[in-house]
PDB file of C-alpha atoms in Angstrom:
ATOM      1  CA  UNK A   1     140.159  92.255  87.513  1.00 70.00           C
ATOM      2  CA  UNK A   2     139.478  89.549  84.996  1.00 77.00           C
ATOM      3  CA  UNK A   3     138.212  90.668  81.627  1.00 85.00           C
ATOM      4  CA  UNK A   4     138.140  89.906  77.941  1.00 91.00           C
ATOM      5  CA  UNK A   5     138.427  92.552  75.242  1.00 94.00           C
ATOM      6  CA  UNK A   6     137.471  92.125  71.628  1.00 96.00           C
ATOM      7  CA  UNK A   7     138.542  95.410  70.039  1.00 96.00           C
ATOM      8  CA  UNK A   8     136.686  94.914  66.770  1.00 95.00           C
ATOM      9  CA  UNK A   9     132.922  95.237  67.016  1.00 94.00           C
ATOM     10  CA  UNK A  10     132.361  94.445  63.359  1.00 97.00           C
ATOM     11  CA  UNK A  11     134.567  93.087  60.565  1.00 97.00           C
ATOM     12  CA  UNK A  12     133.784  92.660  56.885  1.00 97.00           C
ATOM     13  CA  UNK A  13     135.836  90.371  54.674  1.00 97.00           C
ATOM     14  CA  UNK A  14     135.489  89.015  51.174  1.00 97.00           C
ATOM     15  CA  UNK A  15     134.812  85.347  50.673  1.00 97.00           C
ATOM     16  CA  UNK A  16     138.112  83.514  50.255  1.00 97.00           C
ATOM     17  CA  UNK A  17     140.094  86.140  52.133  1.00 98.00           C
ATOM     18  CA  UNK A  18     141.938  85.426  55.351  1.00 97.00           C
ATOM     19  CA  UNK A  19     140.505  86.398  58.712  1.00 97.00           C
ATOM     20  CA  UNK A  20     141.908  87.357  62.080  1.00 98.00           C
ATOM     21  CA  UNK A  21     139.714  88.250  65.055  1.00 98.00           C
ATOM     22  CA  UNK A  22     141.450  89.797  68.016  1.00 98.00           C
ATOM     23  CA  UNK A  23     141.040  88.891  71.661  1.00 97.00           C
ATOM     24  CA  UNK A  24     142.925  90.232  74.646  1.00 96.00           C
ATOM     25  CA  UNK A  25     142.411  88.988  78.163  1.00 93.00           C
ATOM     26  CA  UNK A  26     143.250  89.970  81.682  1.00 89.00           C
ATOM     27  CA  UNK A  27     143.399  87.125  84.143  1.00 82.00           C
ATOM     28  CA  UNK A  28     145.383  86.753  87.328  1.00 74.00           C
ATOM     29  CA  UNK A  29     146.049  83.055  87.055  1.00 75.00           C
ATOM     30  CA  UNK A  30     146.524  80.468  84.338  1.00 76.00           C
ATOM     31  CA  UNK A  31     143.787  81.199  81.825  1.00 85.00           C
ATOM     32  CA  UNK A  32     141.687  78.746  79.939  1.00 90.00           C
ATOM     33  CA  UNK A  33     140.731  80.418  76.668  1.00 93.00           C
ATOM     34  CA  UNK A  34     137.807  79.733  74.385  1.00 94.00           C
ATOM     35  CA  UNK A  35     136.328  80.922  71.130  1.00 97.00           C
ATOM     36  CA  UNK A  36     132.611  80.476  70.544  1.00 96.00           C
ATOM     37  CA  UNK A  37     130.529  81.251  67.471  1.00 96.00           C
ATOM     38  CA  UNK A  38     126.892  82.303  67.398  1.00 94.00           C
ATOM     39  CA  UNK A  39     124.958  82.083  64.162  1.00 90.00           C
ATOM     40  CA  UNK A  40     121.841  84.248  63.826  1.00 84.00           C
ATOM     41  CA  UNK A  41     119.050  82.966  66.049  1.00 80.00           C
ATOM     42  CA  UNK A  42     121.228  80.209  67.482  1.00 83.00           C
ATOM     43  CA  UNK A  43     123.006  79.459  70.712  1.00 87.00           C
ATOM     44  CA  UNK A  44     126.767  79.568  71.071  1.00 92.00           C
ATOM     45  CA  UNK A  45     128.947  76.764  69.751  1.00 93.00           C
ATOM     46  CA  UNK A  46     132.525  76.074  70.805  1.00 93.00           C
ATOM     47  CA  UNK A  47     135.094  76.569  68.033  1.00 96.00           C
ATOM     48  CA  UNK A  48     138.222  75.778  70.009  1.00 96.00           C
ATOM     49  CA  UNK A  49     139.855  76.066  73.400  1.00 93.00           C
ATOM     50  CA  UNK A  50     143.313  76.362  74.910  1.00 93.00           C
ATOM     51  CA  UNK A  51     144.405  74.957  78.237  1.00 86.00           C
ATOM     52  CA  UNK A  52     148.131  74.299  77.934  1.00 83.00           C
ATOM     53  CA  UNK A  53     150.778  72.906  75.644  1.00 85.00           C
ATOM     54  CA  UNK A  54     151.053  73.884  72.017  1.00 88.00           C
ATOM     55  CA  UNK A  55     150.111  77.533  71.735  1.00 91.00           C
ATOM     56  CA  UNK A  56     148.556  77.051  68.303  1.00 96.00           C
ATOM     57  CA  UNK A  57     145.177  75.403  68.677  1.00 96.00           C
ATOM     58  CA  UNK A  58     143.133  73.881  65.898  1.00 96.00           C
ATOM     59  CA  UNK A  59     139.369  73.990  66.019  1.00 96.00           C
ATOM     60  CA  UNK A  60     136.334  73.098  64.009  1.00 95.00           C
ATOM     61  CA  UNK A  61     135.394  74.593  60.628  1.00 94.00           C
ATOM     62  CA  UNK A  62     139.037  75.293  59.744  1.00 96.00           C
ATOM     63  CA  UNK A  63     139.620  77.832  62.520  1.00 97.00           C
ATOM     64  CA  UNK A  64     142.771  78.115  64.586  1.00 98.00           C
ATOM     65  CA  UNK A  65     143.905  80.374  67.403  1.00 98.00           C
ATOM     66  CA  UNK A  66     147.264  81.264  68.839  1.00 96.00           C
ATOM     67  CA  UNK A  67     147.891  81.900  72.520  1.00 94.00           C
ATOM     68  CA  UNK A  68     150.524  84.567  73.167  1.00 94.00           C
ATOM     69  CA  UNK A  69     151.137  84.936  76.877  1.00 91.00           C
ATOM     70  CA  UNK A  70     153.461  87.927  76.461  1.00 91.00           C
ATOM     71  CA  UNK A  71     150.723  89.833  74.665  1.00 93.00           C
ATOM     72  CA  UNK A  72     147.795  88.409  76.671  1.00 93.00           C
ATOM     73  CA  UNK A  73     146.179  87.584  73.375  1.00 95.00           C
ATOM     74  CA  UNK A  74     144.287  84.692  71.856  1.00 97.00           C
ATOM     75  CA  UNK A  75     143.519  85.704  68.286  1.00 98.00           C
ATOM     76  CA  UNK A  76     141.320  83.595  66.041  1.00 98.00           C
ATOM     77  CA  UNK A  77     142.336  82.983  62.434  1.00 98.00           C
ATOM     78  CA  UNK A  78     141.062  81.320  59.317  1.00 98.00           C
ATOM     79  CA  UNK A  79     143.041  81.216  56.056  1.00 97.00           C
ATOM     80  CA  UNK A  80     140.040  81.366  53.719  1.00 97.00           C
ATOM     81  CA  UNK A  81     136.626  82.558  54.830  1.00 98.00           C
ATOM     82  CA  UNK A  82     133.401  81.016  53.552  1.00 96.00           C
ATOM     83  CA  UNK A  83     130.052  82.801  53.332  1.00 95.00           C
ATOM     84  CA  UNK A  84     128.725  80.452  56.009  1.00 94.00           C
ATOM     85  CA  UNK A  85     131.251  81.869  58.497  1.00 96.00           C
ATOM     86  CA  UNK A  86     129.180  85.034  58.837  1.00 96.00           C
ATOM     87  CA  UNK A  87     128.241  85.074  62.506  1.00 96.00           C
ATOM     88  CA  UNK A  88     129.057  86.601  65.882  1.00 96.00           C
ATOM     89  CA  UNK A  89     132.299  85.423  67.483  1.00 97.00           C
ATOM     90  CA  UNK A  90     132.941  85.479  71.204  1.00 96.00           C
ATOM     91  CA  UNK A  91     136.206  85.056  73.046  1.00 96.00           C
ATOM     92  CA  UNK A  92     135.979  83.823  76.636  1.00 92.00           C
ATOM     93  CA  UNK A  93     138.294  83.120  79.532  1.00 89.00           C
ATOM     94  CA  UNK A  94     137.952  80.796  82.492  1.00 82.00           C
ATOM     95  CA  UNK A  95     140.390  79.712  85.124  1.00 68.00           C
ATOM     96  CA  UNK A  96     141.272  77.123  87.690  1.00 59.00           C
ATOM     97  CA  UNK A  97     141.119  79.450  90.671  1.00 54.00           C
ATOM     98  CA  UNK A  98     137.379  79.526  90.794  1.00 53.00           C
ATOM     99  CA  UNK A  99     134.325  79.351  88.692  1.00 58.00           C
ATOM    100  CA  UNK A 100     134.608  82.650  86.926  1.00 65.00           C
ATOM    101  CA  UNK A 101     133.916  82.674  83.236  1.00 76.00           C
ATOM    102  CA  UNK A 102     134.069  85.867  81.213  1.00 85.00           C
ATOM    103  CA  UNK A 103     132.910  86.569  77.677  1.00 89.00           C
ATOM    104  CA  UNK A 104     134.060  89.360  75.438  1.00 92.00           C
ATOM    105  CA  UNK A 105     131.543  91.652  73.797  1.00 91.00           C
ATOM    106  CA  UNK A 106     131.771  89.785  70.518  1.00 94.00           C
ATOM    107  CA  UNK A 107     132.846  90.547  66.955  1.00 96.00           C
ATOM    108  CA  UNK A 108     130.277  90.447  64.204  1.00 96.00           C
ATOM    109  CA  UNK A 109     131.631  89.038  60.944  1.00 97.00           C
ATOM    110  CA  UNK A 110     130.119  89.876  57.566  1.00 97.00           C
ATOM    111  CA  UNK A 111     131.302  87.972  54.502  1.00 97.00           C
ATOM    112  CA  UNK A 112     130.796  89.573  51.114  1.00 96.00           C
ATOM    113  CA  UNK A 113     130.825  87.569  47.889  1.00 91.00           C
TER     114      UNK A 113
ATOM    115  CA  UNK B   1     122.310  70.222  68.541  1.00 83.00           C
ATOM    116  CA  UNK B   2     124.127  70.784  71.844  1.00 87.00           C
ATOM    117  CA  UNK B   3     121.856  68.529  73.879  1.00 93.00           C
ATOM    118  CA  UNK B   4     120.726  71.428  76.061  1.00 96.00           C
ATOM    119  CA  UNK B   5     117.037  72.209  75.807  1.00 97.00           C
ATOM    120  CA  UNK B   6     115.266  75.409  76.788  1.00 97.00           C
ATOM    121  CA  UNK B   7     111.582  76.171  76.973  1.00 97.00           C
ATOM    122  CA  UNK B   8     109.761  78.172  75.915  1.00 97.00           C
ATOM    123  CA  UNK B   9     111.435  79.401  72.747  1.00 95.00           C
ATOM    124  CA  UNK B  10     109.597  82.719  72.830  1.00 96.00           C
ATOM    125  CA  UNK B  11     107.798  84.513  75.620  1.00 97.00           C
ATOM    126  CA  UNK B  12     105.832  87.740  75.403  1.00 97.00           C
ATOM    127  CA  UNK B  13     104.554  89.303  78.578  1.00 97.00           C
ATOM    128  CA  UNK B  14     103.705  92.636  80.169  1.00 97.00           C
ATOM    129  CA  UNK B  15     105.607  94.814  82.607  1.00 97.00           C
ATOM    130  CA  UNK B  16     105.194  93.797  86.223  1.00 97.00           C
ATOM    131  CA  UNK B  17     104.589  90.162  85.402  1.00 98.00           C
ATOM    132  CA  UNK B  18     106.559  87.074  86.433  1.00 98.00           C
ATOM    133  CA  UNK B  19     107.873  84.357  84.125  1.00 98.00           C
ATOM    134  CA  UNK B  20     109.782  81.118  84.480  1.00 98.00           C
ATOM    135  CA  UNK B  21     112.328  79.869  81.990  1.00 98.00           C
ATOM    136  CA  UNK B  22     113.282  76.225  81.983  1.00 98.00           C
ATOM    137  CA  UNK B  23     116.505  74.478  81.051  1.00 98.00           C
ATOM    138  CA  UNK B  24     117.439  70.823  80.782  1.00 98.00           C
ATOM    139  CA  UNK B  25     121.192  70.199  80.670  1.00 98.00           C
ATOM    140  CA  UNK B  26     123.038  67.675  78.545  1.00 97.00           C
ATOM    141  CA  UNK B  27     122.880  64.169  79.852  1.00 96.00           C
ATOM    142  CA  UNK B  28     125.582  63.749  82.483  1.00 95.00           C
ATOM    143  CA  UNK B  29     126.339  67.438  82.967  1.00 96.00           C
ATOM    144  CA  UNK B  30     126.108  68.551  86.579  1.00 96.00           C
ATOM    145  CA  UNK B  31     126.437  72.292  86.138  1.00 94.00           C
ATOM    146  CA  UNK B  32     124.051  74.806  84.652  1.00 96.00           C
ATOM    147  CA  UNK B  33     124.721  78.431  83.790  1.00 94.00           C
ATOM    148  CA  UNK B  34     122.311  81.228  82.915  1.00 95.00           C
ATOM    149  CA  UNK B  35     123.191  84.146  80.654  1.00 93.00           C
ATOM    150  CA  UNK B  36     121.343  87.223  79.433  1.00 94.00           C
ATOM    151  CA  UNK B  37     122.109  88.584  75.984  1.00 91.00           C
ATOM    152  CA  UNK B  38     120.883  92.010  74.979  1.00 88.00           C
ATOM    153  CA  UNK B  39     121.970  94.490  72.342  1.00 80.00           C
ATOM    154  CA  UNK B  40     123.259  97.049  74.816  1.00 78.00           C
ATOM    155  CA  UNK B  41     124.776  94.748  77.456  1.00 77.00           C
ATOM    156  CA  UNK B  42     126.148  91.901  75.373  1.00 81.00           C
ATOM    157  CA  UNK B  43     126.392  88.430  76.910  1.00 86.00           C
ATOM    158  CA  UNK B  44     126.110  88.713  80.686  1.00 88.00           C
ATOM    159  CA  UNK B  45     126.651  85.837  83.087  1.00 88.00           C
ATOM    160  CA  UNK B  46     123.825  85.625  85.604  1.00 92.00           C
ATOM    161  CA  UNK B  47     124.300  82.588  87.803  1.00 92.00           C
ATOM    162  CA  UNK B  48     125.742  79.075  87.955  1.00 92.00           C
ATOM    163  CA  UNK B  49     124.559  75.938  89.716  1.00 94.00           C
ATOM    164  CA  UNK B  50     126.387  72.731  90.329  1.00 94.00           C
ATOM    165  CA  UNK B  51     124.534  69.589  91.367  1.00 95.00           C
ATOM    166  CA  UNK B  52     121.734  71.579  92.934  1.00 96.00           C
ATOM    167  CA  UNK B  53     123.845  74.160  94.715  1.00 94.00           C
ATOM    168  CA  UNK B  54     124.557  77.737  93.714  1.00 93.00           C
ATOM    169  CA  UNK B  55     128.220  77.987  92.761  1.00 89.00           C
ATOM    170  CA  UNK B  56     128.766  81.435  91.261  1.00 86.00           C
ATOM    171  CA  UNK B  57     126.744  84.568  90.906  1.00 87.00           C
ATOM    172  CA  UNK B  58     127.226  87.238  88.302  1.00 85.00           C
ATOM    173  CA  UNK B  59     125.182  90.270  87.320  1.00 80.00           C
ATOM    174  CA  UNK B  60     121.855  88.885  88.420  1.00 91.00           C
ATOM    175  CA  UNK B  61     119.208  91.314  89.609  1.00 94.00           C
ATOM    176  CA  UNK B  62     117.427  90.754  92.899  1.00 96.00           C
ATOM    177  CA  UNK B  63     114.171  90.411  90.940  1.00 97.00           C
ATOM    178  CA  UNK B  64     115.650  87.326  89.306  1.00 97.00           C
ATOM    179  CA  UNK B  65     116.186  83.980  90.965  1.00 97.00           C
ATOM    180  CA  UNK B  66     117.118  80.503  89.863  1.00 97.00           C
ATOM    181  CA  UNK B  67     117.325  76.986  91.144  1.00 97.00           C
ATOM    182  CA  UNK B  68     118.538  73.589  90.052  1.00 98.00           C
ATOM    183  CA  UNK B  69     116.406  70.607  90.890  1.00 97.00           C
ATOM    184  CA  UNK B  70     117.436  67.065  91.894  1.00 96.00           C
ATOM    185  CA  UNK B  71     116.952  65.891  88.301  1.00 96.00           C
ATOM    186  CA  UNK B  72     119.444  68.670  87.368  1.00 97.00           C
ATOM    187  CA  UNK B  73     117.070  70.748  85.296  1.00 97.00           C
ATOM    188  CA  UNK B  74     117.072  74.418  86.163  1.00 98.00           C
ATOM    189  CA  UNK B  75     114.587  77.242  86.200  1.00 98.00           C
ATOM    190  CA  UNK B  76     115.197  80.970  86.004  1.00 98.00           C
ATOM    191  CA  UNK B  77     112.451  83.083  87.551  1.00 98.00           C
ATOM    192  CA  UNK B  78     112.097  86.685  86.484  1.00 98.00           C
ATOM    193  CA  UNK B  79     109.662  88.866  88.425  1.00 97.00           C
ATOM    194  CA  UNK B  80     108.394  92.456  88.359  1.00 97.00           C
ATOM    195  CA  UNK B  81     109.443  92.529  84.758  1.00 97.00           C
ATOM    196  CA  UNK B  82     110.579  95.770  83.167  1.00 97.00           C
ATOM    197  CA  UNK B  83     110.958  96.743  79.533  1.00 96.00           C
ATOM    198  CA  UNK B  84     114.723  96.476  79.909  1.00 94.00           C
ATOM    199  CA  UNK B  85     114.466  92.800  80.765  1.00 96.00           C
ATOM    200  CA  UNK B  86     113.631  92.050  77.158  1.00 96.00           C
ATOM    201  CA  UNK B  87     116.514  89.896  75.981  1.00 96.00           C
ATOM    202  CA  UNK B  88     117.643  86.466  74.892  1.00 95.00           C
ATOM    203  CA  UNK B  89     118.236  84.210  77.869  1.00 97.00           C
ATOM    204  CA  UNK B  90     120.635  81.327  77.394  1.00 95.00           C
ATOM    205  CA  UNK B  91     121.211  78.299  79.487  1.00 96.00           C
ATOM    206  CA  UNK B  92     124.455  76.357  79.225  1.00 95.00           C
ATOM    207  CA  UNK B  93     125.636  73.188  80.874  1.00 95.00           C
ATOM    208  CA  UNK B  94     128.998  71.637  81.567  1.00 93.00           C
ATOM    209  CA  UNK B  95     130.209  68.407  83.141  1.00 93.00           C
ATOM    210  CA  UNK B  96     131.970  69.700  86.278  1.00 88.00           C
ATOM    211  CA  UNK B  97     131.304  73.403  86.469  1.00 84.00           C
ATOM    212  CA  UNK B  98     134.948  74.376  86.494  1.00 81.00           C
ATOM    213  CA  UNK B  99     136.554  77.254  84.647  1.00 77.00           C
ATOM    214  CA  UNK B 100     138.186  74.735  82.332  1.00 78.00           C
ATOM    215  CA  UNK B 101     134.916  73.195  81.232  1.00 84.00           C
ATOM    216  CA  UNK B 102     133.449  73.647  77.800  1.00 87.00           C
ATOM    217  CA  UNK B 103     129.977  75.081  78.161  1.00 91.00           C
ATOM    218  CA  UNK B 104     127.271  73.749  75.876  1.00 93.00           C
ATOM    219  CA  UNK B 105     124.612  76.304  75.085  1.00 94.00           C
ATOM    220  CA  UNK B 106     120.927  75.855  74.526  1.00 95.00           C
ATOM    221  CA  UNK B 107     119.044  77.669  71.757  1.00 93.00           C
ATOM    222  CA  UNK B 108     117.809  80.371  74.123  1.00 95.00           C
ATOM    223  CA  UNK B 109     114.504  81.835  75.204  1.00 97.00           C
ATOM    224  CA  UNK B 110     113.594  85.175  73.702  1.00 96.00           C
ATOM    225  CA  UNK B 111     111.723  87.279  76.247  1.00 97.00           C
ATOM    226  CA  UNK B 112     109.785  90.317  75.130  1.00 97.00           C
ATOM    227  CA  UNK B 113     108.336  92.586  77.790  1.00 97.00           C
ATOM    228  CA  UNK B 114     105.674  94.988  76.513  1.00 96.00           C
TER     229      UNK B 114
END
């Protein structure tokens, strides 16, 4: 069955520190992978997506993610976190075998000064 | 601003009542998705429409129904409301409704059932 797992419910980092949010997926076909961010009281906004090609994907706001097929992972990274990055982050997977689209349960990021 | 609009922004109603949530997709997008976000269930996919036709169905209760109109706006109808239906309801739209599409989310409608 298709699914997305975000093992970390909540992460706290200091401003300026590096960040890595984990995402593992289970999908029977070629996955399309996404990271979305949700600021408090807002809808979700796409940070980046991976379809094929280079496994390191650059997104908005200085985020990047690396697709590792052997580990079924698509972890999100940022070298230096800003206070404005505090938000909820969702990993999602879609595919070309149908219209299924699955979100993870989200990781809440707190940034301390 | 994603270009997806949802009305109303907030809705407070009583148990047993019926409400309708409205969504207008981005210009040019043919597909609309509905999601429910609650503290205990997370972000749950409810249903997807493409150009007026139902395309995929997720964890949508029988008390809930949706449709997409010829002008591509969509409505989500929630009936016989229960306390547990209190949640944030998001609409998203995408150009082609495929798994590869980026979905653009509206700001949500917060439903409170008292």
